[in-house]
Every structure is written in C-alpha cells, then in structure tokens.
Short mmCIF file of C-alpha atoms in Angstrom, two decimals:
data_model
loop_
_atom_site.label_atom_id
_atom_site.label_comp_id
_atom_site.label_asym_id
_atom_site.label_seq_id
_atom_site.Cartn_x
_atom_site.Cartn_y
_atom_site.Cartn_z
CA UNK A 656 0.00 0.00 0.00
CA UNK A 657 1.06 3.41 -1.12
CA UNK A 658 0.36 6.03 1.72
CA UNK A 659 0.72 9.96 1.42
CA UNK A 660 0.49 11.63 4.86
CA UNK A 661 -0.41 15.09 4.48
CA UNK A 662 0.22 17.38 7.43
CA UNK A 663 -1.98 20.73 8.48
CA UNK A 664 -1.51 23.11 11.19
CA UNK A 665 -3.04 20.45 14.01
CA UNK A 666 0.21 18.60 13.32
CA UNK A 667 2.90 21.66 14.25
CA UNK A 668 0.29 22.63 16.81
CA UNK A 669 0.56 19.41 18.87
CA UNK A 670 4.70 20.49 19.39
CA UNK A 671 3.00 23.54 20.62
CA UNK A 672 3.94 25.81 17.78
CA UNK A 673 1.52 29.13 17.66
CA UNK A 674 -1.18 28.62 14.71
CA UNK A 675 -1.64 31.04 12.03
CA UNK A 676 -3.91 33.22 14.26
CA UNK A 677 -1.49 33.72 16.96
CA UNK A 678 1.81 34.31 15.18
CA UNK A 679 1.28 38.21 16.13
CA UNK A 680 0.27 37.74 19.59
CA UNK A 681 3.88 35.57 20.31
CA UNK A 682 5.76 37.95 18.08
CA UNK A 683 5.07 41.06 20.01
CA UNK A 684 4.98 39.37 23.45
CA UNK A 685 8.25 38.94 22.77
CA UNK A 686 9.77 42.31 22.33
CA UNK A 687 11.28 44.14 24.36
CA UNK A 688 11.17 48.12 24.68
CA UNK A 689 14.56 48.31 22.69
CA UNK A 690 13.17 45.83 20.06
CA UNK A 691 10.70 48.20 18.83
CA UNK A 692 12.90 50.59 17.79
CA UNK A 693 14.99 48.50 15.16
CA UNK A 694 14.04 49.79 11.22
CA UNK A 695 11.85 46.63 10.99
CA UNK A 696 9.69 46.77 14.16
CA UNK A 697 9.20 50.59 13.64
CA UNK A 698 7.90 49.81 10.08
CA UNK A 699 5.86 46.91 11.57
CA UNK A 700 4.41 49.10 13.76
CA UNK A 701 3.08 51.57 10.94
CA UNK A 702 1.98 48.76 9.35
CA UNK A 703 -0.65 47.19 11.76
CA UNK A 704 -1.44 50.98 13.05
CA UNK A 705 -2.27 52.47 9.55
CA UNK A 706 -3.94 48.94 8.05
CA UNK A 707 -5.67 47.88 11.21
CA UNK A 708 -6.10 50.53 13.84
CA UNK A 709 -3.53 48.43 15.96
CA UNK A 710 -0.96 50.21 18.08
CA UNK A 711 1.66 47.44 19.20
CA UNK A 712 3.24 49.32 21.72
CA UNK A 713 0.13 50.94 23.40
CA UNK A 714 -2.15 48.80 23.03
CA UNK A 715 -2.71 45.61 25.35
CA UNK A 716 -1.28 42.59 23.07
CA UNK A 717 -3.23 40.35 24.83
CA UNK A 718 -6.48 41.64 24.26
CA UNK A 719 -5.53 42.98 20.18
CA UNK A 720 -8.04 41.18 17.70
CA UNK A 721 -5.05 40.71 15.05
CA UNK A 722 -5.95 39.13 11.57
CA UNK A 723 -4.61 36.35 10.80
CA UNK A 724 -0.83 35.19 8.91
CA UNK A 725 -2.50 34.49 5.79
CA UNK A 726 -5.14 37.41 5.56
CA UNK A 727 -2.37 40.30 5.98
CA UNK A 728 0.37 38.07 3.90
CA UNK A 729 -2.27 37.48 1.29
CA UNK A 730 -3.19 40.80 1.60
CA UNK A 731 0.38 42.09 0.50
CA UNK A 732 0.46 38.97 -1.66
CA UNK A 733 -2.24 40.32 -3.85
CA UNK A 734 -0.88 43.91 -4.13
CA UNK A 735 2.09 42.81 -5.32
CA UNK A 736 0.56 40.62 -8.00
CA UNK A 737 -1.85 43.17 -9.31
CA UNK A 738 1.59 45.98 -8.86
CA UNK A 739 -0.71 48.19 -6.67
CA UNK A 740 -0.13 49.81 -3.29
CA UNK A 741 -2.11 50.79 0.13
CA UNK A 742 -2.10 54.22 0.93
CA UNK A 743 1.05 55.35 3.19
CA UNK A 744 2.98 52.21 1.79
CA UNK A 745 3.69 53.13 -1.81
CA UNK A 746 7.04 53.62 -3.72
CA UNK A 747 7.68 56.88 -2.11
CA UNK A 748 7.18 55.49 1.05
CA UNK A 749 9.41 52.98 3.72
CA UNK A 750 12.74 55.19 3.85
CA UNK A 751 12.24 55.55 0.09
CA UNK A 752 13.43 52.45 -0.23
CA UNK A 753 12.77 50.82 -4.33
CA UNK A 754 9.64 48.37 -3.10
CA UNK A 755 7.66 48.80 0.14
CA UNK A 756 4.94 46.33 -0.44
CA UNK A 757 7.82 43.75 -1.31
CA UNK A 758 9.85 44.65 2.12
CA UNK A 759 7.03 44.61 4.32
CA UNK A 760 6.60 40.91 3.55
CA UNK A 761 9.57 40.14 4.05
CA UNK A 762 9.08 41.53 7.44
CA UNK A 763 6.28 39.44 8.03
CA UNK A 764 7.66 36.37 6.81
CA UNK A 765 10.71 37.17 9.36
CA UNK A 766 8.29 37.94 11.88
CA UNK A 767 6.74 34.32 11.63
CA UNK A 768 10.39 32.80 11.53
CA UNK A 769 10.56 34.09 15.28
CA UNK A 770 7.43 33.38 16.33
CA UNK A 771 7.94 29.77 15.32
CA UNK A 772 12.32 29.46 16.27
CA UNK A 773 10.96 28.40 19.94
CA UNK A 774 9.00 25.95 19.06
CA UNK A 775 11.64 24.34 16.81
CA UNK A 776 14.20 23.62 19.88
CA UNK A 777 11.42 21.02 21.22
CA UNK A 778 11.71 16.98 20.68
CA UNK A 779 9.44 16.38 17.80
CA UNK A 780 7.98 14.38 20.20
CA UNK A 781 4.57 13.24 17.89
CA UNK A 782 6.59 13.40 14.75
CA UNK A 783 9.32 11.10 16.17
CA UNK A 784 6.43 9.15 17.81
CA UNK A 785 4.89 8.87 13.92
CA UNK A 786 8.18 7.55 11.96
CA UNK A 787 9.12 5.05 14.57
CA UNK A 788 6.05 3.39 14.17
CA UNK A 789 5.83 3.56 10.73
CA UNK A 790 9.16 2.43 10.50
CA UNK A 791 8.48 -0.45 12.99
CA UNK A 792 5.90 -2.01 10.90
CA UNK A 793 7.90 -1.60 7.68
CA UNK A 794 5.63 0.92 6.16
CA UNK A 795 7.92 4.26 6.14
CA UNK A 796 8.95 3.41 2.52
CA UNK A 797 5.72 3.09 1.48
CA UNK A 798 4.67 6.49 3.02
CA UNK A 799 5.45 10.13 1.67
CA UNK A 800 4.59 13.13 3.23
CA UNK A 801 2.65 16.24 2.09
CA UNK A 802 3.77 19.34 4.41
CA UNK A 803 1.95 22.94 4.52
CA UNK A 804 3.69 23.96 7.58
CA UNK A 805 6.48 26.02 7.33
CA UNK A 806 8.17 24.94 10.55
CA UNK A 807 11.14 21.82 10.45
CA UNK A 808 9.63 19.29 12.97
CA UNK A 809 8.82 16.70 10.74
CA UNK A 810 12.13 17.35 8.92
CA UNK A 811 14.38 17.30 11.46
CA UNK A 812 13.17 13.94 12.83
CA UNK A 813 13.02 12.38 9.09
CA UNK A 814 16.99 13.62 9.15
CA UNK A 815 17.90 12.14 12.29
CA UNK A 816 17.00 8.62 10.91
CA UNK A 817 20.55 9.00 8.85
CA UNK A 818 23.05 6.82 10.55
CA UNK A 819 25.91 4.35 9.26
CA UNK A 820 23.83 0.74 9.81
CA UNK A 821 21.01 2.41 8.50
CA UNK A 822 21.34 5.48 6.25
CA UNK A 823 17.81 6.59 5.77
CA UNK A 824 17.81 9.78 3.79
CA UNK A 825 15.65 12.62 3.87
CA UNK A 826 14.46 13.70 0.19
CA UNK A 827 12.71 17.13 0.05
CA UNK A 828 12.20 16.82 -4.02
CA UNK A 829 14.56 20.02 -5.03
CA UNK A 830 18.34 19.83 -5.69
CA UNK A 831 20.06 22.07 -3.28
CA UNK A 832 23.35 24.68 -3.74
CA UNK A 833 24.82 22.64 -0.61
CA UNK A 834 24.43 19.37 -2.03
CA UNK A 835 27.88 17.99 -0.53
CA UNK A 836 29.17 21.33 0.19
CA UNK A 837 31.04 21.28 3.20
CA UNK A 838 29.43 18.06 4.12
CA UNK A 839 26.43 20.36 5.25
CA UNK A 840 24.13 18.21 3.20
CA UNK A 841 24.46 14.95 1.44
CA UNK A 842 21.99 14.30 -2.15
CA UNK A 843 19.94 11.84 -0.84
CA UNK A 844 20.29 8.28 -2.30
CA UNK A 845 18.13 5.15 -1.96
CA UNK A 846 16.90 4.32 0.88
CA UNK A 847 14.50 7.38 1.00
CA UNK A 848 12.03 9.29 2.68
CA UNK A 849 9.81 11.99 0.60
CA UNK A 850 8.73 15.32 1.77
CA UNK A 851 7.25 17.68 0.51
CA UNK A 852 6.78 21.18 1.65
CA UNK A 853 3.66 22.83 -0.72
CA UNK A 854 3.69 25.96 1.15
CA UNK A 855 7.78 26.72 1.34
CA UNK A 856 10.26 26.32 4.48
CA UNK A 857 11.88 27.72 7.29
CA UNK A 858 15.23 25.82 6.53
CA UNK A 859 15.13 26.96 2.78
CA UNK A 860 16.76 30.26 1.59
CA UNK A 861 16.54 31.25 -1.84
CA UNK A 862 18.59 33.08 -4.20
CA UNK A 863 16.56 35.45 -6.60
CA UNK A 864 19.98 36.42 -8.86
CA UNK A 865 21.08 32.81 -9.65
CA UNK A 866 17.48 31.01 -9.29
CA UNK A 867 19.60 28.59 -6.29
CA UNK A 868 18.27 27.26 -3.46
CA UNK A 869 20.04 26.12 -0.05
CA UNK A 870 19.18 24.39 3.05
CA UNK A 871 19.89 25.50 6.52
CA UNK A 872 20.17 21.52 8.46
CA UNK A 873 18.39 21.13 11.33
CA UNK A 874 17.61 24.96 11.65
CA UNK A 875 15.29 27.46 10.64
CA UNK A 876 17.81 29.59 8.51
CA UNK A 877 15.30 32.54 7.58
CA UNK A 878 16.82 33.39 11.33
CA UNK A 879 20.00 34.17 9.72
CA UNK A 880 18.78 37.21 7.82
CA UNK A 881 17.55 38.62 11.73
CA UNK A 882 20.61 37.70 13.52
CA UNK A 883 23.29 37.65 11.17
CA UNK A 884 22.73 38.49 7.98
CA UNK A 885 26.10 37.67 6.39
CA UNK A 886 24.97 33.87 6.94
CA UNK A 887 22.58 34.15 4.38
CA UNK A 888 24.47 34.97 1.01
CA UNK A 889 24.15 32.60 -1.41
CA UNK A 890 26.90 30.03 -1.83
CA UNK A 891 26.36 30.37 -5.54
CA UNK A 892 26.93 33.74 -6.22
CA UNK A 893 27.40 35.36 -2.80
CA UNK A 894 24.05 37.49 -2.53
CA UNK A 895 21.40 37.68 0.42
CA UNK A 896 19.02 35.17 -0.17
CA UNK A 897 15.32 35.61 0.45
CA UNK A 898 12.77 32.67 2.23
CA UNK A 899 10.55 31.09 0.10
CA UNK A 900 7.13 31.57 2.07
CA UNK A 901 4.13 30.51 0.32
CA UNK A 902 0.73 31.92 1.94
CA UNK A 903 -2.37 29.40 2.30
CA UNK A 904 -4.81 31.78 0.61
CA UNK A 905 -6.09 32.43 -2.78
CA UNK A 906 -3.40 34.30 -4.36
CA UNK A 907 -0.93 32.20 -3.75
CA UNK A 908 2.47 32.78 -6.46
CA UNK A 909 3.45 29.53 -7.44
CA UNK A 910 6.19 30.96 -10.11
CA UNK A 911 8.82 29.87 -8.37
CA UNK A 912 10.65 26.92 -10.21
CA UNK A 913 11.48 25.35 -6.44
CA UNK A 914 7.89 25.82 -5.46
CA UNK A 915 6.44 24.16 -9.05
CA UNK A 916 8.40 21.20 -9.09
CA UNK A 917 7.42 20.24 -5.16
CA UNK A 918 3.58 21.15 -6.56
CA UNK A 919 4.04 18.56 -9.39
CA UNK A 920 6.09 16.06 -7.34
CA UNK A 921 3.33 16.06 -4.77
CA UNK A 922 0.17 15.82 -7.75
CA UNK A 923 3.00 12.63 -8.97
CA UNK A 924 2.68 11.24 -5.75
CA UNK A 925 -1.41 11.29 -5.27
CA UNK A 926 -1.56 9.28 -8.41
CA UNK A 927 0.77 6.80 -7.09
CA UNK A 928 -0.85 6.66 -3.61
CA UNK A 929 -3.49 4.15 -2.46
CA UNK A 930 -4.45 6.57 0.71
CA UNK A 931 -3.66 10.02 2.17
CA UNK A 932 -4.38 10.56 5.48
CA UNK A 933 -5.00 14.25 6.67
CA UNK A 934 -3.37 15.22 9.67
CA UNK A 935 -4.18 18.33 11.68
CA UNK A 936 -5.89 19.93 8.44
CA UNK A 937 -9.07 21.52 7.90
CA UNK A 938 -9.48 21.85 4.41
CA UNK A 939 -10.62 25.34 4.49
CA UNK A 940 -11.89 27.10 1.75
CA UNK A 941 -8.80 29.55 0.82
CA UNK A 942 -6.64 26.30 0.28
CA UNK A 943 -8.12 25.80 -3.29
CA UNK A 944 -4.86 25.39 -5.19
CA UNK A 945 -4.62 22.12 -2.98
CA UNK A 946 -8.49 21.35 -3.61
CA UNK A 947 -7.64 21.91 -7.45
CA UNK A 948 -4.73 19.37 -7.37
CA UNK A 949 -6.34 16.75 -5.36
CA UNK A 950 -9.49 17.25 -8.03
CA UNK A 951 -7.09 16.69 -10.67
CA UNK A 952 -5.81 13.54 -9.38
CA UNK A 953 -9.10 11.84 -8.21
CA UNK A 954 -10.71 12.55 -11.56
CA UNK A 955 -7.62 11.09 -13.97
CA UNK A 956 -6.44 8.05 -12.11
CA UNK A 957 -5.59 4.61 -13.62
CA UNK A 958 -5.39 3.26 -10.28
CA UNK A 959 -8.58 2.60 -8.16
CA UNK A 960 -10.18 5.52 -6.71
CA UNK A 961 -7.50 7.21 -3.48
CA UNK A 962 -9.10 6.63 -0.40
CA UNK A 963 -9.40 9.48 1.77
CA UNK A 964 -8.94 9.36 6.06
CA UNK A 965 -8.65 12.71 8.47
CA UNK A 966 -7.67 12.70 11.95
CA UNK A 967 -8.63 16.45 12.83
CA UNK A 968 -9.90 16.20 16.66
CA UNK A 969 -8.69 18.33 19.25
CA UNK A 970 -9.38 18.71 22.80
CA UNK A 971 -12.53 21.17 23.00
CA UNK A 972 -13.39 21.09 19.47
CA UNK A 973 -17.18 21.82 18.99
CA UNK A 974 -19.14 19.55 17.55
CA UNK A 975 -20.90 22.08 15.02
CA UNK A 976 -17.00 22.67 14.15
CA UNK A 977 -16.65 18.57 13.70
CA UNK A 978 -20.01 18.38 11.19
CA UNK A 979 -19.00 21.53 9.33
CA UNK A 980 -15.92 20.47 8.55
CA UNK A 981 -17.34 16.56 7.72
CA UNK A 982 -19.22 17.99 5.37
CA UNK A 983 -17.05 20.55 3.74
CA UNK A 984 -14.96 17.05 3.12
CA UNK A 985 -17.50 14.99 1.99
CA UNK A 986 -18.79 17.47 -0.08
CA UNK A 987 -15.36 18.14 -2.37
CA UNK A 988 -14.22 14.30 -1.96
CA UNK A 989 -17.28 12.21 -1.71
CA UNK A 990 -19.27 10.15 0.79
CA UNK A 991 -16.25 7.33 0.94
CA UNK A 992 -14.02 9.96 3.07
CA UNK A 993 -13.56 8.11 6.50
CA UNK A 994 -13.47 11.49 8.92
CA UNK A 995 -12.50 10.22 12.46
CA UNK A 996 -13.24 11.70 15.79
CA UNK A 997 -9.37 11.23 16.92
CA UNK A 998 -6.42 13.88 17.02
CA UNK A 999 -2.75 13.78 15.15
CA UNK A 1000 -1.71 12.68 18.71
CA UNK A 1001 -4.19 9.07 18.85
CA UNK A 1002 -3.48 8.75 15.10
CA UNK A 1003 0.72 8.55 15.74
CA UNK A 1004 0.44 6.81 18.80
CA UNK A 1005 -0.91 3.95 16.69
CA UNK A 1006 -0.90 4.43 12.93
CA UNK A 1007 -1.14 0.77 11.84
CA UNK A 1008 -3.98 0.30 13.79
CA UNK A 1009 -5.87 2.63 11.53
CA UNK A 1010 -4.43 2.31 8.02
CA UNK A 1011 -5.00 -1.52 8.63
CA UNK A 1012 -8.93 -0.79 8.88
CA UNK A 1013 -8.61 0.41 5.09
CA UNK A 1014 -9.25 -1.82 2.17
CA UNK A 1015 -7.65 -1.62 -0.58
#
C-alpha cells in the first residue's frame, strides 16, 4: 500500500507551535522596549497601526483582535501581484526604499520565523512518535509526506533517521546549492524518505539572482537574515538570499521553479498513492490550489479511486465545528471519506492500527 500523509496546522500545533492566528500575539509578546525601535519593528508598527487601527506598543497585546498570517500576507500577496499599493505604503514610502509592499513581507515572513524558532528547539515528540512506528511495521517506505507547515519538525526527525547501519535519507524533491558542500548536506540516495513542503520552508533560503536554493540543516535559517545576515548569502553567487514563504490563501504565487516542481512532485505522488491521510488539516476554503490538485488527481487516475482518512480532533473542538468540517470534506471528496473523531496525537500513537482498517 502506497500512503501519502499530508500534514496541516493540528500537526505543528501538537509540538505547541503558535497557529496562524497567533503568530502576532507571540511575536510582540516577545519584544522588548529596545526591540521596537529596530528599522523593521518601527515599520511593523506603521503597518498594523495604519492597516488595522492596531498600536503594538500601546495597546494591550493580549487583548488585540489581530488578523490572521494568511489574511495580511495574502493581503500584500495580492498587491504585489496586481503591482498596486495601500495608501502610506507606496514607492515613495518605507525610507524611500525601491519596493515597500515587497519589504514589508519580508518583514512578516521574518516575523513568523521568530514566532515559530521556539518551538523548533522542542523533541518532535509526535513526529518522532509517527516515523518510529511507521518504521516499525515496515511501512515508512511506502509512506510520503505532504507538508503545509512552514516549521522543520517533521524534517528534522526524518533527518535524524541517517546513521551508518542504516542510512535513511531525507528527500525534500529540489536539488540544493549545498548538495555535498562542506558536508552540510548529502543528495539523498536510496533508501529514501519523501517530503514535501507545498507551502515553502523555514530551513530553505533562496537566491533570486542565480534562481539557487540552499538548506539551513536542522535549523530554521530565515533566522539568519535577523541575527546575522552575512549567513545568508548565497553560496552560488554570494548574494542575500530571500525565504521562500508561500501563503495558504487564494493568491498564492506559485512561479517559483522550487515551489512548481514540489507542486508537481506532490500531484506525482497522489496518483501513485493508495491513501492520504490528513493530519491536523481543515481543508478550508482559501486552500483551493490544494483542492484543485487533489481534483485533478481523483478525476484522472488509472489506479482505483484514493481513499481518503482525516484525523482532525482536538481537545474542546465543537461539535458544530466537527459536522462543518465533515461535510465541507465529503462534499469536495465524496461520501467514501472516512473522517475520524481522533487527534494527530491518537493517530501517531498507533498508525497501523488505523491504516489496517482500510481496504484496498
């Protein structure tokens, strides 16, 4: 059996990462009176006060209603796509510097790398908990995984399966600058585990003059252009690199060749796949470029028709939440989805015992 794992925001959220909707609330928690005054807090600050009504510094962070990641990312997304402006954040504006829309995500992006770099120090504890067991019943090979988190848990414990007696490598789908280099990274080679990472990384940095990416191991290297930014030229051609941050709305920019060849690895996969199990995902609305693959795949298949399970339960979820979001899957993928009442955290305690309940 061929099994595709795909991992939502439940799944980072069980190593008690902040979700989307409290990226802001940890950012700002964080500071300190001396961090607001650096170029990019000051501009941040302009930026929720003149868009939102929000004074960071004033105002009680606690108590702030902020949007979410993806609304004010998409938001600055879809400027830049249609090469428009909000008012007080044009070209003339942001230190007259050549593109304020395009810096002000990048300070957002940057932004959600710290909100996130705590929660990366932790033990992977349900990721680890999910490979070992797959890889004690012998189905890890048999099982790629779908990411739209931008944080490195599930990476970091796929890369710590690499040892001498049994060199299991970790195979993101992109050819890196630091294949080799230094030893930093080594191309992986059979034995294998996917992953793929839809909506970018926080271990990826790209290069926008020589179209090169690299990989930061085992860290989140978008820090690198906070802390020290001379550790993030590209090894290529020796300019700053830039993340590659992919919002989950409706304008999401999928130019990016990086970005395009994960998208059609993953669609490759789905067609190859006898199951993918949702993990931690809600299949929300925004998220139709996934919808419009997974369409694509269901309705073209040689194979027999993918089966479908989701393990989206938390502790406290409403049941009105539970239905809605049955039926929002049923609706797209048909009656057959199985939609369990468990979390990520029941599923990886015991995957077999589930996958086993699925003919094939």
């Amino acid at each position: 059996m061929k099994i595709a794992i795909f991992l939502g925001a439940g799944a980072s959220a069980a190593e008690h990462c902040p979700i989307q909707s409290q990226l802001f609330v940890e950012y700002f928690k964080s500071l300190t009176q001396k961090d607001y005054k650096s170029e990019m807090n000051i501009e941040l600050h302009k930026f929720f006060k003149d868009m939102f009504n929000i004074d960071i510094i004033n105002d009680d962070i606690d108590k702030i209603s902020f949007p979410t990641f993806e609304e004010v990312l998409g938001l600055i997304d879809l400027a830049e796509q249609r090469r428009e402006s909000f008012k007080n954040f044009g070209l003339e504006n942001l230190h007259k510097k050549s593109d304020s829309i395009r810096i002000l995500r990048q300070y957002l992006i940057l932004l959600m790398a710290k909100s996130l770099h705590n929660c990366e120090k932790t033990n992977n504890y349900y990721h680890k908990l999910l490979i070992d067991n797959l890889l004690k019943e012998d189905l890890l090979k048999d099982t790629t995984f779908i990411s739209a988190n931008y944080d490195i848990h599930i990476d970091n414990t796929i890369a710590g399966l690499y040892k001498k007696d049994n060199p299991i490598m970790l195979d993101y789908g992109v050819d890196f600058t630091n294949f080799d280099f230094r030893h930093s990274w080594k191309k992986p080679q059979s034995p294998i585990v996917k992953l793929y990472k839809i909506h970018g990384s926080l271990n990826w940095l790209y290069c926008p003059v020589c179209n090169s990416l690299t990989i930061t191991p085992y860290e989140g290297g978008i820090m690198r252009l906070l802390d020290n930014i001379d550790e993030a030229k590209c090894l290529a051609c020796d300019e700053i690199t830039i993340p590659i941050i992919i919002p989950p709305t409706y304008f999401k920019n999928m130019t990016n060749v990086f970005v395009s060849t994960v998208w059609r690895e993953v669609e490759k996969t789905l067609r190859e796949s006898d199951l993918l199990i949702f993990c931690g995902y809600s299949f929300s609305d925004a998220d139709i470029h996934i919808k419009y693959m997974i369409k694509r795949v269901q309705t073209s298949r040689k194979k027999a028709p993918l089966k479908f399970m989701v393990f989206n339960s938390y502790e406290g979820k409403r049941e009105d939440s539970k239905r809605k979001e049955e039926e929002r899957y049923k609706r797209f993928l048909g009656e057959e989805v199985i939609f369990t009442d468990n979390s990520f955290e029941e599923f990886v305690s015991d995957p077999v015992r589930f996958i086993k309940t699925i003919k094939i």
